[in-house]
């Protein structure tokens, strides 16, 4: 609940600030300028490879969400896979609505080192990859034991963070676009966790009541 409240306040504050400005923040332009001055060919190619894996959008992201859902489900795998896909889709709806409402322009197209489309904030790749990372972390938490567990729990978040950073490094997003995407993903994850906990509490209460009358 605390995570949801904190992330929600930060997200609302950031979006309100963006909505009242006609130009990017000084931090955005400063980081963007630094990136353009420190983007050698090898680093640009590496960042392009990371972002082109497309785990931050499209079919690969939904495939990973389905895999995570299937692994998290201990019995009926297809239900878990469907739940994973639906979970990711539910995260996309507020992202697209917020992006359309803000209609924030991207950095100048001449600065892009790859192709991009749509509004700038919140970053679709940053939001999607972090939501998928949450689902994969949940699957690892439920499935993996032993020494490899801490490493595997950290890998999805590290990868999602890298995907978000490449969007800034390739010049297609302002840093606050990516921060907004991460905050939105955090709000979604906290909300989903809260709903699951409330559902389980209600189910446990119903089961306890049923046992009392049998």
Coordinates of C-alpha atoms in Angstrom, one line a residue:
X1 CA 0.0 0.0 0.0
X2 CA 2.9 2.3 0.9
X3 CA 4.6 1.6 -2.4
X4 CA 1.5 2.3 -4.4
X5 CA 0.9 5.6 -2.5
X6 CA 4.5 6.8 -2.9
X7 CA 4.8 5.8 -6.6
X8 CA 1.4 7.2 -7.3
X9 CA 2.2 10.6 -5.8
X10 CA 5.6 10.7 -7.7
X11 CA 3.9 9.7 -11.0
X12 CA 1.1 12.2 -10.6
X13 CA 3.5 15.0 -9.7
X14 CA 5.7 14.2 -12.7
X15 CA 2.8 14.0 -15.2
X16 CA 1.3 17.3 -13.8
X17 CA 4.7 19.0 -14.2
X18 CA 5.0 17.8 -17.8
X19 CA 1.4 18.8 -18.7
X20 CA 2.1 22.4 -17.6
X21 CA 5.3 22.8 -19.6
X22 CA 5.8 23.6 -23.3
X23 CA 9.5 22.5 -23.2
X24 CA 11.5 19.6 -21.7
X25 CA 13.0 19.9 -18.2
X26 CA 16.6 21.2 -17.9
X27 CA 17.6 17.7 -16.7
X28 CA 16.1 16.2 -19.9
X29 CA 18.0 18.5 -22.2
X30 CA 21.2 18.2 -20.2
X31 CA 21.2 14.4 -20.3
X32 CA 20.1 14.3 -23.9
X33 CA 23.0 16.6 -24.9
X34 CA 25.5 14.5 -22.9
X35 CA 24.3 11.4 -24.7
X36 CA 24.7 13.0 -28.1
X37 CA 28.3 13.9 -27.2
X38 CA 29.1 10.5 -25.8
X39 CA 27.7 8.0 -28.3
X40 CA 30.5 6.1 -30.1
X41 CA 29.5 3.7 -32.9
X42 CA 30.2 0.6 -30.8
X43 CA 28.1 1.8 -27.9
X44 CA 25.3 2.9 -30.2
X45 CA 25.3 -0.5 -31.8
X46 CA 25.2 -2.3 -28.5
X47 CA 22.3 -0.2 -27.3
X48 CA 20.5 -0.8 -30.5
X49 CA 20.9 -4.6 -30.1
X50 CA 19.4 -4.4 -26.6
X51 CA 16.4 -2.2 -27.6
X52 CA 15.8 -4.3 -30.8
X53 CA 15.3 -7.5 -28.8
X54 CA 11.8 -5.8 -28.5
X55 CA 11.1 -7.3 -25.0
X56 CA 9.8 -3.8 -24.3
X57 CA 7.0 -4.0 -26.9
X58 CA 5.1 -6.2 -29.3
X59 CA 4.8 -10.0 -29.5
X60 CA 8.1 -10.8 -27.7
X61 CA 6.9 -9.0 -24.6
X62 CA 3.5 -10.8 -24.6
X63 CA 5.3 -14.1 -25.1
X64 CA 7.5 -13.5 -22.1
X65 CA 4.4 -12.5 -20.1
X66 CA 2.7 -15.7 -21.1
X67 CA 5.8 -17.7 -20.1
X68 CA 6.0 -16.0 -16.8
X69 CA 2.3 -16.7 -16.1
X70 CA 2.6 -20.3 -17.1
X71 CA 5.7 -20.8 -14.8
X72 CA 4.0 -19.0 -11.9
X73 CA 0.9 -21.3 -12.2
X74 CA 1.7 -24.7 -10.7
X75 CA -1.2 -26.6 -12.1
X76 CA -3.0 -25.4 -15.2
X77 CA -0.3 -23.8 -17.4
X78 CA -2.6 -22.3 -20.0
X79 CA -4.5 -20.4 -17.4
X80 CA -1.3 -18.9 -16.1
X81 CA -0.2 -18.0 -19.6
X82 CA -3.5 -16.3 -20.3
X83 CA -3.3 -14.5 -17.0
X84 CA 0.2 -13.2 -17.9
X85 CA -1.0 -11.9 -21.2
X86 CA -4.0 -10.2 -19.7
X87 CA -1.9 -8.7 -16.9
X88 CA 0.4 -7.1 -19.5
X89 CA -2.5 -5.9 -21.5
X90 CA -4.0 -4.2 -18.4
X91 CA -0.8 -2.4 -17.9
X92 CA -0.8 -1.1 -21.5
X93 CA -4.2 0.5 -21.3
X94 CA -3.3 3.2 -18.8
X95 CA 0.0 3.8 -20.5
X96 CA -1.6 4.5 -23.8
X97 CA -4.3 6.7 -22.2
X98 CA -1.7 8.7 -20.4
X99 CA 0.5 9.1 -23.5
X100 CA -2.4 10.3 -25.5
X101 CA -3.5 12.7 -22.8
X102 CA 0.0 14.2 -22.3
X103 CA 0.9 14.2 -26.1
X104 CA 4.5 14.9 -25.2
X105 CA 6.7 15.2 -28.3
X106 CA 9.9 13.1 -28.5
X107 CA 13.3 14.6 -28.8
X108 CA 14.2 15.8 -32.3
X109 CA 14.1 12.9 -34.8
X110 CA 17.5 13.9 -36.1
X111 CA 19.0 12.8 -32.8
X112 CA 17.5 9.3 -32.9
X113 CA 19.8 6.3 -33.5
X114 CA 16.9 3.9 -34.2
X115 CA 13.3 4.0 -35.3
X116 CA 10.5 5.1 -32.9
X117 CA 6.8 6.1 -33.0
X118 CA 4.1 7.4 -30.8
X119 CA 4.2 10.0 -28.0
X120 CA 7.2 10.3 -25.7
X121 CA 5.8 9.9 -22.2
X122 CA 5.5 7.4 -20.6
X123 CA 8.1 5.4 -22.5
X124 CA 6.3 2.2 -23.8
X125 CA 9.5 0.2 -23.8
X126 CA 10.3 1.2 -20.2
X127 CA 6.8 0.5 -18.9
X128 CA 6.4 -2.8 -20.7
X129 CA 9.8 -4.3 -20.0
X130 CA 9.4 -3.4 -16.3
X131 CA 6.0 -5.0 -16.1
X132 CA 7.3 -8.1 -17.8
X133 CA 10.3 -8.1 -15.4
X134 CA 7.8 -8.1 -12.5
X135 CA 6.0 -11.1 -13.9
X136 CA 9.2 -13.0 -14.5
X137 CA 10.4 -12.2 -11.0
X138 CA 7.2 -13.6 -9.6
X139 CA 7.6 -16.7 -11.6
X140 CA 11.2 -17.2 -10.4
X141 CA 10.1 -16.5 -6.8
X142 CA 7.6 -19.3 -7.1
X143 CA 9.6 -21.8 -9.1
X144 CA 13.3 -21.5 -8.3
X145 CA 15.2 -22.5 -5.2
X146 CA 18.8 -22.8 -4.3
X147 CA 21.9 -20.6 -4.9
X148 CA 20.8 -19.4 -8.3
X149 CA 17.6 -17.9 -6.9
X150 CA 19.0 -14.4 -5.9
X151 CA 20.7 -14.0 -9.2
X152 CA 17.6 -15.0 -11.2
X153 CA 15.4 -12.7 -9.1
X154 CA 17.7 -9.8 -10.0
X155 CA 18.1 -10.5 -13.8
X156 CA 14.7 -9.4 -15.0
X157 CA 14.8 -6.0 -13.2
X158 CA 18.4 -5.4 -14.4
X159 CA 17.4 -6.2 -18.0
X160 CA 14.3 -4.0 -17.9
X161 CA 16.4 -1.1 -16.5
X162 CA 18.9 -1.6 -19.3
X163 CA 16.1 -1.5 -21.9
X164 CA 14.8 1.8 -20.4
X165 CA 18.3 3.4 -20.4
X166 CA 18.9 2.5 -24.1
X167 CA 15.8 4.5 -25.0
X168 CA 17.5 7.6 -23.6
X169 CA 20.9 6.7 -25.0
X170 CA 19.6 6.2 -28.5
X171 CA 18.0 9.6 -28.3
X172 CA 14.4 8.5 -28.7
X173 CA 13.1 9.5 -25.2
X174 CA 13.8 12.1 -22.6
X175 CA 15.0 10.7 -19.2
X176 CA 11.7 11.7 -17.5
X177 CA 9.8 9.6 -20.1
X178 CA 11.6 6.5 -18.9
X179 CA 11.2 7.5 -15.2
X180 CA 7.5 7.9 -15.9
X181 CA 7.3 4.5 -17.4
X182 CA 9.1 2.9 -14.5
X183 CA 6.8 4.7 -12.0
X184 CA 3.7 3.6 -13.9
X185 CA 5.0 0.0 -13.9
X186 CA 5.6 0.2 -10.2
X187 CA 2.0 1.6 -9.6
X188 CA 0.7 -1.3 -11.7
X189 CA 2.7 -3.9 -9.9
X190 CA 1.7 -2.6 -6.5
X191 CA -2.0 -2.4 -7.5
X192 CA -1.9 -5.9 -8.9
X193 CA -0.2 -7.2 -5.7
X194 CA -2.8 -5.5 -3.5
X195 CA -5.7 -6.9 -5.5
X196 CA -4.3 -10.5 -5.3
X197 CA -3.8 -10.2 -1.6
X198 CA -7.3 -8.9 -1.1
X199 CA -8.7 -11.7 -3.3
X200 CA -6.8 -14.3 -1.4
X201 CA -7.9 -12.9 2.0
X202 CA -11.5 -12.9 0.8
X203 CA -11.2 -16.5 -0.5
X204 CA -9.6 -17.6 2.8
X205 CA -12.4 -15.9 4.8
X206 CA -15.0 -17.6 2.6
X207 CA -13.4 -21.0 3.1
X208 CA -13.1 -20.5 6.8
X209 CA -16.8 -19.5 7.0
X210 CA -17.8 -22.6 5.0
X211 CA -15.9 -24.9 7.3
X212 CA -17.6 -23.4 10.3
X213 CA -21.0 -24.4 8.9
X214 CA -20.0 -27.9 7.8

